[in-house]
PDB file of C-alpha atoms in Angstrom:
ATOM      1  CA  UNK X 105     -10.250  20.218 -44.765  1.00 49.00           C
ATOM      2  CA  UNK X 106     -10.857  19.220 -41.093  1.00 52.00           C
ATOM      3  CA  UNK X 107     -14.008  17.348 -40.169  1.00 49.00           C
ATOM      4  CA  UNK X 108     -14.939  17.152 -36.499  1.00 55.00           C
ATOM      5  CA  UNK X 109     -16.755  13.864 -36.183  1.00 57.00           C
ATOM      6  CA  UNK X 110     -18.119  12.328 -32.995  1.00 63.00           C
ATOM      7  CA  UNK X 111     -19.088   8.696 -32.776  1.00 69.00           C
ATOM      8  CA  UNK X 112     -21.323   7.637 -29.917  1.00 74.00           C
ATOM      9  CA  UNK X 113     -22.030   4.153 -28.659  1.00 77.00           C
ATOM     10  CA  UNK X 114     -25.624   3.113 -28.276  1.00 82.00           C
ATOM     11  CA  UNK X 115     -27.263   3.881 -24.882  1.00 82.00           C
ATOM     12  CA  UNK X 116     -27.261   1.110 -22.308  1.00 79.00           C
ATOM     13  CA  UNK X 117     -29.276   1.062 -19.066  1.00 82.00           C
ATOM     14  CA  UNK X 118     -27.265   0.922 -15.832  1.00 75.00           C
ATOM     15  CA  UNK X 119     -29.549  -0.416 -13.087  1.00 78.00           C
ATOM     16  CA  UNK X 120     -26.769  -0.444 -10.468  1.00 73.00           C
ATOM     17  CA  UNK X 121     -23.093   0.440 -10.061  1.00 73.00           C
ATOM     18  CA  UNK X 122     -21.037   3.279 -11.473  1.00 75.00           C
ATOM     19  CA  UNK X 123     -19.098   3.284 -14.772  1.00 75.00           C
ATOM     20  CA  UNK X 124     -15.362   2.981 -14.192  1.00 76.00           C
ATOM     21  CA  UNK X 125     -13.624   6.348 -14.480  1.00 78.00           C
ATOM     22  CA  UNK X 126     -16.744   8.393 -13.784  1.00 80.00           C
ATOM     23  CA  UNK X 127     -16.570  11.668 -11.871  1.00 81.00           C
ATOM     24  CA  UNK X 128     -18.943  10.365  -9.204  1.00 81.00           C
ATOM     25  CA  UNK X 129     -16.994   7.123  -8.694  1.00 82.00           C
ATOM     26  CA  UNK X 130     -14.610   8.232  -5.893  1.00 82.00           C
ATOM     27  CA  UNK X 131     -17.332  10.079  -3.962  1.00 84.00           C
ATOM     28  CA  UNK X 132     -19.793   7.193  -4.159  1.00 84.00           C
ATOM     29  CA  UNK X 133     -17.100   4.675  -3.200  1.00 82.00           C
ATOM     30  CA  UNK X 134     -16.206   6.802  -0.161  1.00 83.00           C
ATOM     31  CA  UNK X 135     -19.864   6.871   0.878  1.00 85.00           C
ATOM     32  CA  UNK X 136     -20.139   3.125   0.317  1.00 84.00           C
ATOM     33  CA  UNK X 137     -17.247   2.224   2.656  1.00 84.00           C
ATOM     34  CA  UNK X 138     -18.087   4.892   5.274  1.00 86.00           C
ATOM     35  CA  UNK X 139     -19.412   2.276   7.755  1.00 88.00           C
ATOM     36  CA  UNK X 140     -15.960   0.646   7.817  1.00 88.00           C
ATOM     37  CA  UNK X 141     -14.626   3.681   9.669  1.00 87.00           C
ATOM     38  CA  UNK X 142     -17.365   3.305  12.289  1.00 89.00           C
ATOM     39  CA  UNK X 143     -16.533  -0.383  12.793  1.00 90.00           C
ATOM     40  CA  UNK X 144     -12.808   0.242  13.185  1.00 89.00           C
ATOM     41  CA  UNK X 145     -13.122   3.317  15.436  1.00 88.00           C
ATOM     42  CA  UNK X 146     -15.255   1.218  17.807  1.00 88.00           C
ATOM     43  CA  UNK X 147     -12.082  -0.719  18.643  1.00 86.00           C
ATOM     44  CA  UNK X 148     -10.007   2.492  19.123  1.00 85.00           C
ATOM     45  CA  UNK X 149      -7.736   1.559  16.222  1.00 85.00           C
ATOM     46  CA  UNK X 150      -6.340   4.281  13.969  1.00 87.00           C
ATOM     47  CA  UNK X 151      -7.219   3.952  10.319  1.00 87.00           C
ATOM     48  CA  UNK X 152      -5.856   5.186   6.994  1.00 85.00           C
ATOM     49  CA  UNK X 153      -7.875   4.896   3.777  1.00 82.00           C
ATOM     50  CA  UNK X 154      -6.379   5.279   0.317  1.00 80.00           C
ATOM     51  CA  UNK X 155      -8.886   4.368  -2.420  1.00 74.00           C
ATOM     52  CA  UNK X 156      -9.623   0.683  -1.799  1.00 74.00           C
ATOM     53  CA  UNK X 157      -6.552   0.227   0.422  1.00 81.00           C
ATOM     54  CA  UNK X 158      -7.274   0.189   4.165  1.00 83.00           C
ATOM     55  CA  UNK X 159      -4.551   0.341   6.803  1.00 85.00           C
ATOM     56  CA  UNK X 160      -5.040  -0.273  10.512  1.00 86.00           C
ATOM     57  CA  UNK X 161      -2.470   1.279  12.851  1.00 85.00           C
ATOM     58  CA  UNK X 162      -2.180   0.271  16.487  1.00 82.00           C
ATOM     59  CA  UNK X 163       0.540   0.515  19.168  1.00 80.00           C
ATOM     60  CA  UNK X 164       1.292  -2.506  21.344  1.00 77.00           C
ATOM     61  CA  UNK X 165       3.356  -2.598  24.532  1.00 73.00           C
ATOM     62  CA  UNK X 166       4.609  -6.160  24.928  1.00 68.00           C
ATOM     63  CA  UNK X 167       5.917  -5.455  28.432  1.00 68.00           C
ATOM     64  CA  UNK X 168       2.474  -5.823  29.993  1.00 67.00           C
ATOM     65  CA  UNK X 169      -0.378  -8.320  29.633  1.00 70.00           C
ATOM     66  CA  UNK X 170      -2.610  -5.671  28.010  1.00 70.00           C
ATOM     67  CA  UNK X 171      -1.132  -6.428  24.578  1.00 72.00           C
ATOM     68  CA  UNK X 172      -3.070  -9.738  24.525  1.00 74.00           C
ATOM     69  CA  UNK X 173      -6.316  -7.768  24.814  1.00 77.00           C
ATOM     70  CA  UNK X 174      -5.201  -5.522  21.933  1.00 78.00           C
ATOM     71  CA  UNK X 175      -4.480  -8.580  19.765  1.00 81.00           C
ATOM     72  CA  UNK X 176      -7.971  -9.927  20.540  1.00 83.00           C
ATOM     73  CA  UNK X 177      -9.519  -6.555  19.635  1.00 85.00           C
ATOM     74  CA  UNK X 178      -7.639  -6.545  16.323  1.00 84.00           C
ATOM     75  CA  UNK X 179      -8.828 -10.067  15.512  1.00 85.00           C
ATOM     76  CA  UNK X 180     -12.433  -9.138  16.365  1.00 87.00           C
ATOM     77  CA  UNK X 181     -12.155  -5.928  14.315  1.00 87.00           C
ATOM     78  CA  UNK X 182     -10.867  -7.729  11.198  1.00 86.00           C
ATOM     79  CA  UNK X 183     -13.536 -10.421  11.564  1.00 87.00           C
ATOM     80  CA  UNK X 184     -16.238  -7.748  11.784  1.00 89.00           C
ATOM     81  CA  UNK X 185     -14.781  -6.000   8.725  1.00 88.00           C
ATOM     82  CA  UNK X 186     -14.873  -9.306   6.835  1.00 86.00           C
ATOM     83  CA  UNK X 187     -18.525  -9.855   7.839  1.00 88.00           C
ATOM     84  CA  UNK X 188     -19.481  -6.317   6.762  1.00 90.00           C
ATOM     85  CA  UNK X 189     -17.756  -6.753   3.403  1.00 87.00           C
ATOM     86  CA  UNK X 190     -19.510 -10.065   2.828  1.00 86.00           C
ATOM     87  CA  UNK X 191     -22.905  -8.440   3.501  1.00 89.00           C
ATOM     88  CA  UNK X 192     -22.073  -5.618   1.062  1.00 85.00           C
ATOM     89  CA  UNK X 193     -20.971  -7.816  -1.851  1.00 81.00           C
ATOM     90  CA  UNK X 194     -17.270  -7.273  -1.153  1.00 81.00           C
ATOM     91  CA  UNK X 195     -14.554  -9.688  -0.120  1.00 81.00           C
ATOM     92  CA  UNK X 196     -11.615  -9.416   2.244  1.00 80.00           C
ATOM     93  CA  UNK X 197      -8.722 -11.007   0.390  1.00 78.00           C
ATOM     94  CA  UNK X 198      -6.619 -12.628   3.112  1.00 77.00           C
ATOM     95  CA  UNK X 199      -3.886 -13.454   0.600  1.00 78.00           C
ATOM     96  CA  UNK X 200      -3.335  -9.721   0.089  1.00 80.00           C
ATOM     97  CA  UNK X 201      -3.800  -8.780   3.738  1.00 82.00           C
ATOM     98  CA  UNK X 202      -0.451  -8.191   5.429  1.00 82.00           C
ATOM     99  CA  UNK X 203       0.420  -7.496   9.049  1.00 82.00           C
ATOM    100  CA  UNK X 204       3.780  -5.866   9.747  1.00 81.00           C
ATOM    101  CA  UNK X 205       5.167  -5.573  13.252  1.00 80.00           C
ATOM    102  CA  UNK X 206       7.472  -2.564  13.636  1.00 78.00           C
ATOM    103  CA  UNK X 207       9.707  -2.632  16.719  1.00 75.00           C
ATOM    104  CA  UNK X 208      12.040  -0.054  18.177  1.00 69.00           C
ATOM    105  CA  UNK X 209      15.735  -0.817  18.235  1.00 62.00           C
ATOM    106  CA  UNK X 210      16.661  -3.123  21.098  1.00 51.00           C
ATOM    107  CA  UNK X 211      13.075  -4.034  22.002  1.00 54.00           C
ATOM    108  CA  UNK X 212      11.526  -7.473  21.829  1.00 56.00           C
ATOM    109  CA  UNK X 213       8.614  -7.943  19.449  1.00 60.00           C
ATOM    110  CA  UNK X 214       5.450  -9.989  19.731  1.00 62.00           C
ATOM    111  CA  UNK X 215       5.630 -13.729  20.179  1.00 62.00           C
ATOM    112  CA  UNK X 216       2.288 -14.036  18.338  1.00 62.00           C
ATOM    113  CA  UNK X 217       2.783 -15.297  14.775  1.00 68.00           C
ATOM    114  CA  UNK X 218      -0.799 -15.240  13.477  1.00 71.00           C
ATOM    115  CA  UNK X 219      -4.020 -13.332  13.895  1.00 73.00           C
ATOM    116  CA  UNK X 220      -6.734 -15.894  14.539  1.00 71.00           C
ATOM    117  CA  UNK X 221      -9.898 -15.006  12.637  1.00 72.00           C
ATOM    118  CA  UNK X 222     -13.236 -16.781  12.503  1.00 67.00           C
ATOM    119  CA  UNK X 223     -12.541 -18.114   9.014  1.00 69.00           C
ATOM    120  CA  UNK X 224      -8.762 -18.491   8.962  1.00 71.00           C
ATOM    121  CA  UNK X 225      -5.453 -16.914   9.908  1.00 75.00           C
ATOM    122  CA  UNK X 226      -3.430 -13.882   8.838  1.00 76.00           C
ATOM    123  CA  UNK X 227       0.310 -14.279   9.368  1.00 77.00           C
ATOM    124  CA  UNK X 228       2.311 -11.501  11.010  1.00 76.00           C
ATOM    125  CA  UNK X 229       5.165 -11.149   8.537  1.00 75.00           C
ATOM    126  CA  UNK X 230       8.760 -10.156   9.126  1.00 77.00           C
ATOM    127  CA  UNK X 231       9.253  -9.483   5.430  1.00 81.00           C
ATOM    128  CA  UNK X 232       9.000  -5.920   4.038  1.00 84.00           C
ATOM    129  CA  UNK X 233       5.496  -4.876   2.993  1.00 84.00           C
ATOM    130  CA  UNK X 234       4.568  -2.418   0.263  1.00 84.00           C
ATOM    131  CA  UNK X 235       2.733   0.776   1.108  1.00 82.00           C
ATOM    132  CA  UNK X 236       1.849   2.289  -2.269  1.00 80.00           C
ATOM    133  CA  UNK X 237       5.331   2.663  -3.825  1.00 83.00           C
ATOM    134  CA  UNK X 238       7.408   2.305  -0.639  1.00 85.00           C
ATOM    135  CA  UNK X 239       8.683  -0.846   1.072  1.00 86.00           C
ATOM    136  CA  UNK X 240       8.557  -0.755   4.877  1.00 85.00           C
ATOM    137  CA  UNK X 241      10.561  -3.201   6.978  1.00 83.00           C
ATOM    138  CA  UNK X 242      10.263  -4.148  10.650  1.00 80.00           C
ATOM    139  CA  UNK X 243      12.953  -1.656  11.763  1.00 80.00           C
ATOM    140  CA  UNK X 244      11.841   1.236   9.522  1.00 79.00           C
ATOM    141  CA  UNK X 245      15.453   1.799   8.421  1.00 81.00           C
ATOM    142  CA  UNK X 246      14.336   1.891   4.745  1.00 83.00           C
ATOM    143  CA  UNK X 247      17.034  -0.595   3.704  1.00 84.00           C
ATOM    144  CA  UNK X 248      14.538  -2.783   1.815  1.00 85.00           C
ATOM    145  CA  UNK X 249      13.176   0.248  -0.041  1.00 86.00           C
ATOM    146  CA  UNK X 250      16.651   1.515  -0.973  1.00 86.00           C
ATOM    147  CA  UNK X 251      17.685  -1.949  -2.183  1.00 86.00           C
ATOM    148  CA  UNK X 252      14.549  -2.295  -4.294  1.00 87.00           C
ATOM    149  CA  UNK X 253      14.922   1.234  -5.674  1.00 86.00           C
ATOM    150  CA  UNK X 254      18.558   0.612  -6.593  1.00 86.00           C
ATOM    151  CA  UNK X 255      17.684  -2.634  -8.359  1.00 88.00           C
ATOM    152  CA  UNK X 256      14.876  -0.957 -10.290  1.00 86.00           C
ATOM    153  CA  UNK X 257      17.016   1.993 -11.422  1.00 85.00           C
ATOM    154  CA  UNK X 258      19.898  -0.271 -12.448  1.00 86.00           C
ATOM    155  CA  UNK X 259      17.491  -2.343 -14.529  1.00 87.00           C
ATOM    156  CA  UNK X 260      16.223   0.728 -16.399  1.00 84.00           C
ATOM    157  CA  UNK X 261      19.767   2.032 -16.824  1.00 84.00           C
ATOM    158  CA  UNK X 262      20.952  -1.244 -18.363  1.00 86.00           C
ATOM    159  CA  UNK X 263      17.897  -1.322 -20.635  1.00 85.00           C
ATOM    160  CA  UNK X 264      18.670   2.229 -21.780  1.00 83.00           C
ATOM    161  CA  UNK X 265      22.323   1.328 -22.414  1.00 84.00           C
ATOM    162  CA  UNK X 266      21.219  -1.565 -24.635  1.00 84.00           C
ATOM    163  CA  UNK X 267      19.481   0.834 -27.044  1.00 85.00           C
ATOM    164  CA  UNK X 268      21.746   3.865 -26.517  1.00 83.00           C
ATOM    165  CA  UNK X 269      23.362   3.593 -29.954  1.00 84.00           C
ATOM    166  CA  UNK X 270      19.924   3.985 -31.569  1.00 86.00           C
ATOM    167  CA  UNK X 271      19.147   7.233 -29.726  1.00 83.00           C
ATOM    168  CA  UNK X 272      20.500  10.753 -29.878  1.00 88.00           C
ATOM    169  CA  UNK X 273      21.757  12.513 -26.739  1.00 87.00           C
ATOM    170  CA  UNK X 274      18.561  14.474 -26.015  1.00 89.00           C
ATOM    171  CA  UNK X 275      16.334  11.407 -26.358  1.00 87.00           C
ATOM    172  CA  UNK X 276      18.660   9.425 -24.089  1.00 85.00           C
ATOM    173  CA  UNK X 277      18.533  12.148 -21.445  1.00 84.00           C
ATOM    174  CA  UNK X 278      14.750  12.318 -21.690  1.00 86.00           C
ATOM    175  CA  UNK X 279      14.488   8.546 -21.302  1.00 83.00           C
ATOM    176  CA  UNK X 280      16.731   8.454 -18.232  1.00 82.00           C
ATOM    177  CA  UNK X 281      14.949  11.365 -16.582  1.00 82.00           C
ATOM    178  CA  UNK X 282      11.480   9.940 -17.206  1.00 83.00           C
ATOM    179  CA  UNK X 283      12.316   6.365 -16.155  1.00 81.00           C
ATOM    180  CA  UNK X 284      14.751   6.892 -13.282  1.00 81.00           C
ATOM    181  CA  UNK X 285      14.369  10.357 -11.791  1.00 81.00           C
ATOM    182  CA  UNK X 286      10.641   9.895 -11.262  1.00 81.00           C
ATOM    183  CA  UNK X 287      11.425   6.833  -9.123  1.00 82.00           C
ATOM    184  CA  UNK X 288      14.232   8.563  -7.248  1.00 82.00           C
ATOM    185  CA  UNK X 289      12.014  11.548  -6.455  1.00 82.00           C
ATOM    186  CA  UNK X 290       8.988   9.490  -5.405  1.00 84.00           C
ATOM    187  CA  UNK X 291       8.593   9.665  -1.598  1.00 81.00           C
ATOM    188  CA  UNK X 292      12.275  10.605  -1.240  1.00 81.00           C
ATOM    189  CA  UNK X 293      11.491  12.627   1.898  1.00 82.00           C
ATOM    190  CA  UNK X 294      11.107   9.280   3.713  1.00 80.00           C
ATOM    191  CA  UNK X 295      14.845   8.746   3.253  1.00 79.00           C
ATOM    192  CA  UNK X 296      15.656  11.755   5.452  1.00 79.00           C
ATOM    193  CA  UNK X 297      17.788  10.624   8.365  1.00 74.00           C
ATOM    194  CA  UNK X 298      18.709   7.256   6.821  1.00 73.00           C
ATOM    195  CA  UNK X 299      22.174   5.814   7.174  1.00 69.00           C
ATOM    196  CA  UNK X 300      24.416   7.598   4.634  1.00 66.00           C
ATOM    197  CA  UNK X 301      25.879   4.221   3.570  1.00 61.00           C
ATOM    198  CA  UNK X 302      22.466   3.305   2.161  1.00 61.00           C
ATOM    199  CA  UNK X 303      22.296   6.482   0.101  1.00 59.00           C
ATOM    200  CA  UNK X 304      25.859   6.326  -1.329  1.00 57.00           C
ATOM    201  CA  UNK X 305      24.982   3.974  -4.161  1.00 54.00           C
TER     202      UNK X 305
END
């Protein structure tokens, strides 16, 4: 005999905020951070939002003095973003804020090492930075991403080998496909045009 039973928690008033996982959450969050787009567009900087991740994209030509003005605009933009977030009960985490300088082959990059903000500095890194599940390096040759992907897949393969004797063939195949192939397929279109030596692992 099957009994369909529903247990409900007691009601609780919600004077502000949105329950995590609610249907309205993404829409209300988008409305909440809408003014950020207005602040950034004022400085003619391209922007990319993904949930609570904000990316600023800007070209700089180091061959003329204009790039110093662009750097100043970026510093002013980030300071204004920080002020807006503070007024709206948010916080710009400078420890998680990364600046990556991407240079074309054979060109000289910026001599500036830090972005000078009103309440601190943000270092321009030469180390690869993570964009969702992909690592981008300063040359955009995807070598850091391929290295990290190879290391991750080898780790899962060794872990699977350690328990292989406890599994049948079908379960082993399912485990390898679910753990490794999903990582190999993720954003694999970004590897188009990469050096074949990187892909022959």
